[in-house]
Coordinates of C-alpha atoms in Angstrom, one line a residue:
Chain A
X4 CA 1.8 6.9 64.2
X5 CA -0.9 7.6 61.5
X6 CA 0.5 11.0 60.4
X7 CA 3.9 9.1 59.3
X8 CA 1.8 6.4 57.8
X9 CA -0.4 8.7 55.7
X10 CA 2.3 10.3 54.0
X11 CA 3.9 6.5 52.6
X12 CA 1.3 6.1 50.0
X13 CA 2.3 9.3 48.5
X14 CA 6.1 8.6 49.0
X15 CA 5.8 5.4 47.4
X16 CA 4.1 6.7 44.3
X17 CA 6.5 9.5 43.9
X18 CA 9.4 7.2 44.1
X19 CA 8.1 4.8 41.4
X20 CA 6.4 7.5 39.5
X21 CA 8.7 10.2 39.5
X22 CA 12.3 9.6 40.9
X23 CA 12.9 6.4 39.2
X24 CA 11.6 7.6 35.8
X25 CA 13.8 10.8 36.4
X26 CA 16.9 8.7 36.5
X27 CA 16.0 6.6 33.6
X28 CA 15.9 9.4 31.3
X29 CA 19.4 10.9 32.4
X30 CA 20.9 7.2 32.4
X31 CA 19.2 7.0 28.6
X32 CA 20.9 10.4 28.0
X33 CA 24.5 9.6 28.8
X34 CA 24.5 6.4 27.3
X35 CA 24.4 4.7 23.9
X36 CA 22.0 2.2 22.2
X37 CA 24.0 -0.4 24.0
X38 CA 24.3 1.0 27.4
X39 CA 28.0 2.1 27.1
X40 CA 28.0 5.5 28.8
X41 CA 28.8 8.7 26.8
X42 CA 28.4 12.4 26.4
X43 CA 28.3 11.8 22.6
X44 CA 24.0 12.8 22.6
X45 CA 24.8 16.2 24.6
X46 CA 27.5 16.7 21.9
X47 CA 25.4 16.1 18.9
X48 CA 22.8 18.6 20.6
X49 CA 25.4 21.4 20.0
X50 CA 24.6 21.1 16.2
X51 CA 23.5 24.8 15.4
X52 CA 20.1 23.4 14.0
X53 CA 19.3 21.8 17.6
X54 CA 20.4 25.0 19.0
X55 CA 18.3 27.5 17.0
X56 CA 15.6 25.3 17.4
X57 CA 16.1 25.6 21.3
X58 CA 16.6 29.3 20.9
X59 CA 13.6 29.5 19.1
X60 CA 11.6 27.7 21.9
X61 CA 12.4 29.8 24.4
X62 CA 12.1 33.0 22.5
X63 CA 8.4 32.1 21.5
X64 CA 7.9 30.8 25.4
X65 CA 9.1 34.0 26.5
X66 CA 7.1 36.0 24.0
X67 CA 3.6 33.9 24.7
X68 CA 4.2 34.8 28.5
X69 CA 4.8 38.6 27.7
X70 CA 1.7 38.7 25.9
X71 CA -0.1 36.4 28.7
X72 CA 1.2 38.9 31.2
X73 CA 0.0 42.1 29.3
X74 CA -3.4 40.8 28.8
X75 CA -3.6 38.7 31.8
X76 CA -3.0 41.1 34.5
X77 CA -5.8 43.5 33.5
X78 CA -8.0 41.1 33.3
X79 CA -7.0 39.4 36.6
X80 CA -7.5 43.3 37.9
X81 CA -10.5 44.0 36.4
X82 CA -12.2 40.6 37.7
X83 CA -11.7 41.5 41.1
X84 CA -13.2 45.2 40.8
X85 CA -16.5 44.4 39.4
X86 CA -19.4 42.9 41.8
X87 CA -19.4 40.1 43.7
X88 CA -22.2 38.6 41.6
X89 CA -20.7 39.3 38.3
X90 CA -17.4 38.2 39.6
X91 CA -18.1 34.5 40.1
X92 CA -19.4 34.4 36.2
X93 CA -16.2 35.9 35.2
X94 CA -14.0 33.4 36.8
X95 CA -16.1 30.6 35.4
X96 CA -16.1 32.2 32.0
X97 CA -12.3 32.3 32.2
X98 CA -12.3 28.6 33.5
X99 CA -15.1 27.0 31.1
X100 CA -13.0 26.4 27.9
X101 CA -10.7 24.5 29.8
X102 CA -13.5 22.0 30.4
X103 CA -13.0 20.8 26.9
X104 CA -10.1 19.1 25.5
X105 CA -7.0 20.6 24.8
X106 CA -6.6 19.1 21.7
X107 CA -10.0 19.8 20.5
X108 CA -9.8 23.4 21.3
X109 CA -6.7 23.6 19.5
X110 CA -8.0 21.8 16.7
X111 CA -11.0 24.3 16.3
X112 CA -8.6 27.2 15.9
X113 CA -7.2 25.5 12.7
X114 CA -10.9 25.7 11.1
X115 CA -11.5 29.3 12.2
X116 CA -8.5 30.4 10.9
X117 CA -8.5 28.3 7.6
X118 CA -8.6 29.9 4.6
X119 CA -12.8 29.4 4.1
X120 CA -12.8 29.9 8.0
X121 CA -14.7 32.3 10.2
X122 CA -12.4 34.9 10.5
X123 CA -11.0 34.7 7.2
X124 CA -14.1 35.3 5.7
X125 CA -15.2 38.3 7.9
X126 CA -11.8 39.9 7.3
X127 CA -12.5 39.3 3.5
X128 CA -16.5 41.0 3.9
X129 CA -14.1 43.9 5.4
X130 CA -12.4 44.4 2.7
X131 CA -9.4 43.2 4.1
X132 CA -8.4 41.0 1.5
X133 CA -6.8 37.6 1.7
X134 CA -4.9 37.3 4.7
X135 CA -2.6 34.2 5.5
X136 CA -3.8 33.2 9.1
X137 CA -2.8 29.6 9.4
X138 CA 0.7 27.8 9.6
X139 CA 2.9 30.1 10.8
X140 CA 4.8 31.8 13.6
X141 CA 1.9 34.0 14.8
X142 CA -0.3 31.4 14.9
X143 CA 1.7 29.2 17.2
X144 CA 2.2 32.1 19.5
X145 CA -2.0 32.6 19.4
X146 CA -2.5 28.8 20.2
X147 CA -0.1 29.5 23.0
X148 CA -1.8 32.5 24.9
X149 CA -4.9 31.2 24.2
X150 CA -4.1 27.8 26.1
X151 CA -2.2 29.3 28.5
X152 CA -4.0 32.6 29.4
X153 CA -5.9 31.0 32.5
X154 CA -2.8 29.7 33.9
X155 CA -1.7 33.7 34.2
X156 CA -5.1 35.1 34.9
X157 CA -5.6 32.8 37.8
X158 CA -2.9 32.7 40.2
X159 CA -2.9 37.0 39.9
X160 CA -6.6 37.0 40.6
X161 CA -6.2 35.1 44.0
X162 CA -3.4 37.2 44.9
X163 CA -5.0 40.2 43.9
X164 CA -8.0 38.9 46.0
X165 CA -6.5 38.4 49.1
X166 CA -4.9 41.9 49.3
X167 CA -6.3 43.5 52.6
X168 CA -8.4 46.4 51.2
X169 CA -7.6 48.5 54.6
X170 CA -4.1 48.6 53.3
X171 CA -5.4 50.7 50.2
X172 CA -7.7 52.6 52.2
X173 CA -4.7 53.6 54.4
X174 CA -2.8 54.9 51.3
X175 CA -5.6 56.6 50.1
X176 CA -6.3 58.1 53.2
X177 CA -2.7 59.7 53.3
X178 CA -3.4 61.2 50.2
X179 CA -2.3 58.6 47.5
X180 CA -4.1 59.0 44.2
X181 CA -5.2 55.9 42.0
X182 CA -1.8 55.4 40.1
X183 CA 0.0 55.8 43.1
X184 CA -2.2 53.4 44.8
X185 CA -1.8 50.7 42.1
X186 CA 2.3 51.4 41.5
X187 CA 3.1 51.4 45.4
X188 CA 0.7 48.9 46.8
X189 CA -1.0 46.6 44.7
X190 CA 1.5 45.8 42.1
X191 CA 4.1 45.2 44.5
X192 CA 1.7 43.1 46.6
X193 CA 0.7 41.1 43.5
X194 CA 4.1 39.8 42.7
X195 CA 4.4 36.2 43.7
X196 CA 1.0 36.1 41.7
X197 CA 2.9 37.5 38.5
X198 CA 5.4 35.1 39.6
X199 CA 3.7 31.9 39.7
X200 CA 1.5 33.1 36.5
X201 CA 5.0 33.4 34.9
X202 CA 6.4 30.1 35.7
X203 CA 2.9 28.5 35.0
X204 CA 2.6 29.8 31.3
X205 CA 6.4 29.7 30.6
X206 CA 6.7 26.0 31.5
X207 CA 4.1 24.6 29.5
X208 CA 4.9 27.0 26.5
X209 CA 8.5 26.0 26.0
X210 CA 7.8 22.4 26.0
X211 CA 4.5 22.4 24.1
X212 CA 4.3 20.2 21.1
X213 CA 0.9 19.8 20.1
X214 CA 0.4 23.4 19.2
X215 CA 3.2 24.1 17.0
X216 CA 2.5 20.6 15.5
X217 CA -1.3 21.7 14.7
X218 CA -1.3 25.5 14.3
X219 CA 2.4 25.8 13.0
X220 CA 1.8 23.2 10.0
X221 CA 4.8 21.3 11.4
X222 CA 6.8 23.9 9.9
X223 CA 7.7 25.2 12.9
X224 CA 9.7 23.0 14.9
X225 CA 10.0 23.7 18.7
X226 CA 12.3 21.2 21.4
X227 CA 9.0 19.5 22.3
X228 CA 8.4 18.5 18.7
X229 CA 12.4 17.2 18.3
X230 CA 12.0 15.2 21.5
X231 CA 8.5 13.7 20.3
X232 CA 10.2 13.1 17.1
X233 CA 13.4 10.9 18.5
X234 CA 10.8 8.8 20.8
X235 CA 8.4 8.0 18.4
X236 CA 9.5 8.1 15.1
X237 CA 13.0 7.6 15.4
X238 CA 13.1 5.3 18.1
X239 CA 16.5 7.2 19.4
X240 CA 15.6 7.2 22.8
X241 CA 19.1 8.2 24.0
X242 CA 19.3 11.6 22.2
X243 CA 15.5 12.3 22.9
X244 CA 16.3 11.7 26.6
X245 CA 19.4 14.2 26.2
X246 CA 16.9 16.4 24.7
X247 CA 14.5 16.3 27.7
X248 CA 17.5 16.7 30.1
X249 CA 18.1 20.0 28.3
X250 CA 14.5 21.1 28.3
X251 CA 14.5 19.9 32.3
X252 CA 17.4 22.3 32.6
X253 CA 16.3 25.1 31.2
X254 CA 13.0 24.9 33.1
X255 CA 15.0 24.7 36.2
X256 CA 17.1 27.6 35.6
X257 CA 14.3 29.8 34.7
X258 CA 12.7 28.6 38.0
X259 CA 15.9 29.5 40.1
X260 CA 15.8 32.8 38.5
X261 CA 12.1 33.5 39.1
X262 CA 12.5 32.3 42.7
X263 CA 15.7 34.6 43.4
X264 CA 13.7 37.5 42.0
X265 CA 10.5 36.3 44.4
X266 CA 12.7 36.3 47.5
X267 CA 14.3 39.8 46.9
X268 CA 10.6 41.3 46.2
X269 CA 9.9 39.8 49.7
X270 CA 12.7 41.7 51.2
X271 CA 11.6 44.4 49.5
X272 CA 8.1 44.5 51.3
X273 CA 9.2 44.0 54.6
Chain B
X1 CA 4.6 0.1 58.5
X2 CA 4.7 -3.7 58.1
X3 CA 1.0 -4.1 58.7
X4 CA 0.5 -1.2 55.9
X5 CA 2.7 -3.3 53.7
X6 CA 1.1 -6.6 54.6
X7 CA -2.3 -5.1 53.8
X8 CA -1.3 -3.9 50.4
X9 CA 0.2 -6.9 49.4
X10 CA -3.1 -8.8 49.9
X11 CA -5.0 -6.5 48.2
X12 CA -2.5 -6.9 45.0
X13 CA -2.6 -10.5 45.2
X14 CA -6.5 -10.7 45.5
X15 CA -6.9 -8.4 42.3
X16 CA -4.3 -10.6 40.7
X17 CA -6.5 -14.0 41.3
X18 CA -10.1 -12.1 40.3
X19 CA -8.1 -11.0 37.2
X20 CA -7.5 -14.9 36.7
X21 CA -10.9 -15.9 37.5
X22 CA -12.9 -14.7 34.4
X23 CA -9.9 -15.1 31.9
X24 CA -10.6 -15.5 28.3
X25 CA -8.5 -15.8 25.8
X26 CA -7.2 -12.4 24.8
X27 CA -5.5 -11.4 21.2
X28 CA -3.8 -8.1 21.3
X29 CA -4.4 -6.7 17.7
X30 CA -2.1 -3.6 17.0
X31 CA -2.8 -1.8 13.4
X32 CA -2.5 1.6 11.6
X33 CA -5.7 4.3 13.1
X34 CA -9.0 3.9 11.1
X35 CA -7.5 0.9 9.0
X36 CA -10.1 -1.9 10.1
X37 CA -13.7 -2.0 10.0
X38 CA -14.4 -2.8 13.6
X39 CA -17.6 -4.4 13.3
X40 CA -15.4 -7.4 11.7
X41 CA -13.5 -7.8 14.8
X42 CA -16.9 -8.0 16.9
X43 CA -17.7 -10.4 14.5
X44 CA -14.7 -12.5 15.1
X45 CA -15.0 -12.1 18.9
X46 CA -18.4 -13.8 18.8
X47 CA -17.6 -16.6 16.5
X48 CA -14.9 -18.0 18.1
X49 CA -15.2 -16.8 22.0
X50 CA -11.7 -14.9 22.2
X51 CA -11.4 -11.6 23.2
X52 CA -9.8 -8.6 20.7
X53 CA -7.6 -6.2 22.3
X54 CA -7.3 -3.6 19.7
X55 CA -4.8 -0.5 19.5
X56 CA -3.7 1.7 17.0
X57 CA -0.7 3.2 15.6
X58 CA 0.5 6.1 13.0
X59 CA 3.4 4.9 11.4
X60 CA 5.4 1.9 10.9
X61 CA 8.1 3.4 13.1
X62 CA 6.1 4.0 15.8
X63 CA 4.7 0.5 15.6
X64 CA 8.1 -0.9 15.5
X65 CA 9.7 1.3 18.2
X66 CA 6.6 0.6 20.6
X67 CA 6.9 -3.3 19.8
X68 CA 10.7 -3.5 20.6
X69 CA 10.4 -1.1 23.7
X70 CA 7.0 -1.2 25.1
X71 CA 5.9 -4.1 27.5
X72 CA 3.0 -5.3 25.4
X73 CA 3.1 -8.6 23.7
X74 CA 1.1 -8.2 20.2
X75 CA -0.3 -11.3 18.5
X76 CA -1.5 -9.5 15.1
X77 CA 0.6 -6.5 13.4
X78 CA 0.0 -4.6 10.2
X79 CA 3.7 -3.4 9.0
X80 CA 4.2 -2.2 5.5
X81 CA 6.4 -3.8 3.4
X82 CA 9.7 -2.3 4.0
X83 CA 8.9 -2.8 7.8
X84 CA 8.9 -6.7 7.4
X85 CA 11.8 -6.6 5.7
X86 CA 13.5 -5.4 8.8
X87 CA 11.3 -7.4 10.9
X88 CA 12.6 -10.3 9.4
X89 CA 16.2 -9.4 9.7
X90 CA 15.9 -8.6 13.3
X91 CA 14.3 -12.0 13.6
X92 CA 11.2 -10.8 15.4
X93 CA 8.4 -12.2 13.2
X94 CA 7.0 -15.8 13.6
X95 CA 6.7 -17.9 10.4
X96 CA 3.3 -18.3 9.3
X97 CA 1.9 -21.6 8.8
X98 CA 0.0 -21.4 5.4
X99 CA -1.4 -25.0 5.9
X100 CA -3.5 -23.1 8.8
X101 CA -4.8 -20.5 6.4
X102 CA -8.0 -21.8 4.2
X103 CA -8.5 -18.7 2.6
X104 CA -5.0 -18.1 1.7
X105 CA -5.8 -19.1 -2.0
X106 CA -8.6 -16.1 -2.1
X107 CA -5.2 -14.0 -2.7
X108 CA -4.4 -12.8 -5.7
X109 CA -1.0 -13.9 -7.1
X110 CA -0.3 -10.5 -8.4
X111 CA 0.2 -9.7 -4.5
X112 CA 2.2 -12.7 -3.4
X113 CA 6.4 -13.0 -3.2
X114 CA 7.0 -9.6 -3.3
X115 CA 10.7 -9.0 -2.8
X116 CA 10.3 -8.2 0.7
X117 CA 9.2 -11.6 1.5
X118 CA 9.5 -13.8 -1.5
X119 CA 7.5 -16.9 0.1
X120 CA 5.1 -14.8 2.4
X121 CA 6.7 -16.9 4.9
X122 CA 6.2 -14.3 7.5
X123 CA 3.4 -11.9 5.6
X124 CA 0.1 -12.2 4.2
X125 CA -1.2 -9.3 2.2
X126 CA -3.8 -7.1 3.7
X127 CA -3.9 -3.9 1.6
X128 CA -2.1 -2.1 -1.4
X129 CA -2.1 0.7 -3.0
X130 CA 0.1 4.1 -4.6
X131 CA 1.3 7.6 -3.4
X132 CA 0.0 10.5 -5.4
X133 CA -1.1 14.1 -5.5
X134 CA -4.6 14.9 -4.5
X135 CA -5.5 18.1 -6.2
X136 CA -8.5 20.6 -6.7
X137 CA -9.4 20.9 -10.1
X138 CA -10.9 24.4 -9.5
X139 CA -7.2 25.7 -8.0
X140 CA -4.9 23.9 -10.1
X141 CA -4.5 25.2 -14.2
X142 CA -1.7 23.4 -15.4
X143 CA -1.6 19.0 -15.9
X144 CA -0.8 17.6 -13.0
X145 CA 1.4 14.7 -14.1
X146 CA 4.9 15.6 -12.6
X147 CA 6.2 16.2 -8.8
X148 CA 7.9 19.3 -10.6
X149 CA 4.3 21.0 -9.9
X150 CA 4.8 20.7 -5.9
X151 CA 7.8 23.2 -6.7
X152 CA 5.7 25.9 -8.5
X153 CA 6.0 29.1 -7.0
X154 CA 2.5 29.9 -8.3
X155 CA 1.3 27.5 -6.0
X156 CA 3.0 28.8 -3.0
X157 CA 1.1 28.4 0.5
X158 CA -1.5 25.7 -1.0
X159 CA 0.8 22.9 -0.8
X160 CA 0.5 20.0 1.7
X161 CA 3.2 17.4 2.2
X162 CA 3.3 14.3 4.1
X163 CA 5.1 14.4 7.7
X164 CA 6.6 11.2 7.2
X165 CA 10.1 10.8 6.3
X166 CA 10.7 8.2 3.7
X167 CA 7.0 9.3 2.0
X168 CA 8.2 12.9 1.6
X169 CA 12.0 12.0 0.9
X170 CA 10.7 9.6 -2.1
X171 CA 9.1 12.4 -3.6
X172 CA 12.2 14.8 -3.4
X173 CA 14.1 11.7 -4.5
X174 CA 11.8 10.9 -7.6
X175 CA 11.6 14.0 -8.9
X176 CA 15.2 14.1 -9.2
X177 CA 15.0 10.7 -10.9
X178 CA 16.8 8.7 -8.3
X179 CA 15.6 5.6 -6.6
X180 CA 13.5 6.2 -3.4
X181 CA 15.5 3.4 -1.9
X182 CA 19.0 5.3 -2.7
X183 CA 22.0 4.7 -0.1
X184 CA 23.7 7.4 -1.9
X185 CA 24.5 10.1 0.5
X186 CA 24.7 12.7 -2.2
X187 CA 21.5 11.8 -3.8
X188 CA 20.0 12.1 -0.4
X189 CA 21.7 15.3 0.5
X190 CA 20.1 16.6 -3.3
X191 CA 16.8 15.8 -2.0
X192 CA 17.1 17.2 1.4
X193 CA 18.2 20.4 -0.7
X194 CA 15.0 20.1 -2.9
X195 CA 12.8 19.9 0.3
X196 CA 14.6 22.9 2.0
X197 CA 13.9 24.9 -1.3
X198 CA 10.6 23.5 -1.3
X199 CA 9.8 24.4 2.3
X200 CA 8.5 28.2 2.0
X201 CA 6.1 27.0 -0.7
X202 CA 4.6 24.2 1.9
X203 CA 1.4 25.2 3.6
X204 CA 1.8 22.6 6.1
X205 CA 3.5 19.0 6.8
X206 CA 0.3 17.0 7.6
X207 CA -0.6 13.1 8.3
X208 CA -4.4 12.7 8.6
X209 CA -5.1 16.3 9.7
X210 CA -4.9 17.2 6.1
X211 CA -7.9 15.4 4.9
X212 CA -10.3 18.3 6.0
X213 CA -8.2 21.2 4.6
X214 CA -8.4 19.4 1.3
X215 CA -12.1 18.7 1.5
X216 CA -13.0 22.2 2.4
X217 CA -11.0 23.5 -0.6
X218 CA -8.4 25.5 1.2
X219 CA -5.4 23.8 -0.3
X220 CA -4.7 23.3 -4.0
X221 CA -2.2 19.6 -3.7
X222 CA -1.7 16.9 -1.0
X223 CA 0.5 14.2 -1.3
X224 CA -1.4 11.1 0.1
X225 CA -2.2 7.8 -0.5
X226 CA -4.5 6.1 -2.9
X227 CA -7.4 5.0 -0.4
X228 CA -7.6 8.5 1.2
X229 CA -7.6 9.9 -2.2
X230 CA -10.6 7.7 -2.8
X231 CA -12.2 8.4 0.7
X232 CA -11.7 12.1 0.0
X233 CA -12.9 12.1 -3.5
X234 CA -16.2 10.9 -2.6
X235 CA -16.5 14.4 -0.1
X236 CA -15.2 16.7 -2.5
X237 CA -15.8 16.2 -6.2
X238 CA -13.3 19.1 -7.2
X239 CA -10.6 16.6 -6.2
X240 CA -8.4 14.5 -8.6
X241 CA -5.4 12.2 -8.0
X242 CA -2.6 11.9 -10.4
X243 CA 0.6 9.5 -10.0
X244 CA 3.6 11.6 -11.6
X245 CA 5.0 10.3 -14.8
X246 CA 8.6 10.1 -12.9
X247 CA 7.2 7.2 -10.6
X248 CA 6.1 6.9 -7.1
X249 CA 5.8 4.6 -4.4
X250 CA 3.6 1.4 -4.4
X251 CA 3.2 -0.1 -1.3
X252 CA 1.5 -3.2 0.4
X253 CA 0.6 -3.7 3.9
X254 CA 0.5 -7.4 5.4
X255 CA -0.6 -9.2 8.5
X256 CA 2.3 -10.7 10.4
X257 CA 2.7 -12.2 13.9
X258 CA 5.5 -11.1 16.2
X259 CA 7.7 -13.3 17.8
X260 CA 6.7 -14.2 21.2
X261 CA 3.1 -14.7 20.6
X262 CA 1.2 -17.0 23.2
X263 CA -1.4 -17.4 21.1
X264 CA -0.1 -18.7 17.4
X265 CA -3.3 -20.8 16.7
X266 CA -5.7 -18.0 17.5
X267 CA -3.6 -15.1 15.6
X268 CA -3.8 -17.8 12.6
X269 CA -7.4 -18.5 13.3
X270 CA -7.6 -14.7 13.0
X271 CA -5.6 -13.8 9.7
X272 CA -7.6 -16.8 8.0
X273 CA -10.9 -15.0 9.1
X274 CA -9.5 -11.7 7.6
X275 CA -9.0 -13.1 4.4
X276 CA -12.4 -14.5 4.1
X277 CA -14.0 -13.0 1.2
X278 CA -17.1 -11.5 2.7
X279 CA -14.9 -10.5 5.5
X280 CA -12.7 -8.8 3.1
X281 CA -15.0 -7.0 1.2
X282 CA -16.7 -5.4 4.1
X283 CA -13.4 -4.5 5.1
X284 CA -12.1 -2.9 1.8
X285 CA -15.3 -1.1 1.5
X286 CA -15.4 0.6 5.0
X287 CA -11.3 1.3 4.7
X288 CA -11.3 2.6 1.0
X289 CA -7.8 1.0 0.0
X290 CA -7.2 -1.8 -2.5
X291 CA -7.8 -5.2 -1.4
X292 CA -5.4 -7.9 -2.5
X293 CA -8.1 -10.6 -2.3
X294 CA -9.4 -11.4 -5.1
X295 CA -12.7 -13.2 -4.2
X296 CA -13.5 -9.7 -2.3
X297 CA -12.8 -8.1 -4.9
X298 CA -15.2 -9.7 -7.4
X299 CA -18.0 -8.9 -4.7
X300 CA -17.4 -5.3 -4.9
X301 CA -19.6 -2.8 -6.6
X302 CA -18.5 -1.9 -10.3
X303 CA -17.8 1.3 -9.8
X304 CA -15.0 0.7 -7.1
X305 CA -13.9 -2.1 -9.1
X306 CA -13.3 0.1 -12.2
X307 CA -11.9 3.0 -10.0
X308 CA -8.1 3.5 -11.7
X309 CA -7.5 5.6 -8.4
X310 CA -8.0 2.6 -6.3
X311 CA -7.6 -0.2 -8.7
X312 CA -4.8 0.5 -11.1
X313 CA -3.6 -2.1 -13.3
X314 CA -0.6 -3.2 -11.3
X315 CA 1.2 -4.2 -14.3
X316 CA 1.1 -1.2 -16.0
X317 CA 2.4 1.2 -13.0
X318 CA 5.8 1.2 -14.9
X319 CA 7.9 3.5 -12.8
X320 CA 6.7 2.3 -9.3
X321 CA 8.8 1.1 -6.6
X322 CA 8.4 -0.6 -3.9
X323 CA 9.9 0.9 -0.5
X324 CA 13.2 -1.4 1.0
X325 CA 14.6 -1.4 4.3
X326 CA 17.6 0.8 4.0
X327 CA 19.3 -1.1 6.8
X328 CA 21.7 1.4 8.7
X329 CA 21.5 4.0 6.3
X330 CA 17.9 4.9 7.8
X331 CA 20.5 7.0 10.4
X332 CA 21.0 9.1 7.6
X333 CA 17.3 9.4 6.5
X334 CA 16.3 10.2 10.3
X335 CA 19.5 13.0 10.2
X336 CA 18.1 14.8 7.1
X337 CA 14.5 14.6 7.7
X338 CA 15.1 15.8 11.3
X339 CA 17.0 18.7 10.0
X340 CA 14.7 19.6 7.3
X341 CA 12.2 20.2 9.9
X342 CA 14.1 21.6 12.3
X343 CA 15.3 24.4 9.9

């Protein structure tokens, strides 16, 4: 009885705050302002401008995910291989920036990268001359990598941490060198961590609107900005909802692809 | 399951009653961000024993959308002229009883009876100002007297435009010699092309986040409102403000009462309080925009009174235009602006 009851508040919560709003979004997406059913909102999306914004969002989110993986994997691996005393410290250092407000951290980059900011001044001192660091694609990418890197490192770190060292020792006993151990044992076993790392980085990256607004100077529009604009500025909730549904589909499809890949990996391991 | 349900309901009902027990009248005031001296609100709360629930918005459009779709009933709002026009058409503003406003006569006659509300039946002027170019003397060698300077290749990457559709389209329409209230699709298309052509030169589209960039001298130009210009010029002495010769936007923000308020009398009290000379003066000093309140203006210090940026002679601003509600043509403005930003 108690077991049954204990789930009820959660169920109610998800129905009221997740399921119902989701249906509302879908309903808005397929209706006009007056409530008539239509596919016009989706047809409007077929405009080359909106398609190119979507492609751009997926492209930069993928790029940010790849950079996070390339930077994050060695970092996670490095953390597991130092002595336990420093290991804890390193994990805390990694998470520490997340204690600060996300907006504030992103806004801080604006003054760091500004024309008279610290980094520009340093570059000038070294004699590299004036470099435009702020308000371009690279800045947006930097903002994404900076903000989402911990989401890549933490799951990989957790998985690496759990690998049974006996397996590695066994491989070494059988004559495998460090590279072979890494390629044949560590890497395959850490795939679940990589997969959840990719999911946790890609999803916020593809939907963010704050980072392009602040670091892209409003010149670099992503699908998140389009949605924000439709809801807050234009007041066209129907088109905004259609865009949200499309964004949800993108996230769902990418999750499905990763899930399948995850399944295959498991089979190979067995 | 049933017992659990009863428990939850009991708790909810109890809380509802507790809520009623210590109820003090609450006015919901909805204003632009950083657009009031909050000490003034405190003064009002103390004097009348009314609680003020103060919330803010960033643009007229934000406010309109929230008012129409959001659940909160606001009692006082601060829309601009074209938004007032639209809201009057939509019949969502309460008419204001001027007999209840003892301090109504404090408002200068220049600021009453604008085309957006000829009898001031729905709106009481709050602040007014212009839109112009704020520029850094050290970074600009040419005279700043025309919008064309924002299209000058020489200043590539040093121009801040407003991330606000009507204001940015206003700049382009005025540069091309059109009206900022144009309803001609061809003129709007020209304005769009002009802004697209300008986009590579633009450093960023900003609203409030451009202020720091101007103060630290990292950009040469920013299209901005006169009140912000006054505040920024105090922080950086190299900054100057100019109104281009092609003309620009003259704007008025006003206090209004949305339909459906439960406390029309208290809302009138609030407006009347805001119109008091000392209150309006303190508010003008804090906010930095130009007050339409004659009695408050007289109390300001000489430097502010003589400032050409804050208090230009309203009758000498020849080619200035006031925004009008474009009606359903706003859809075209929305589309064009979305396309410019998305490109």
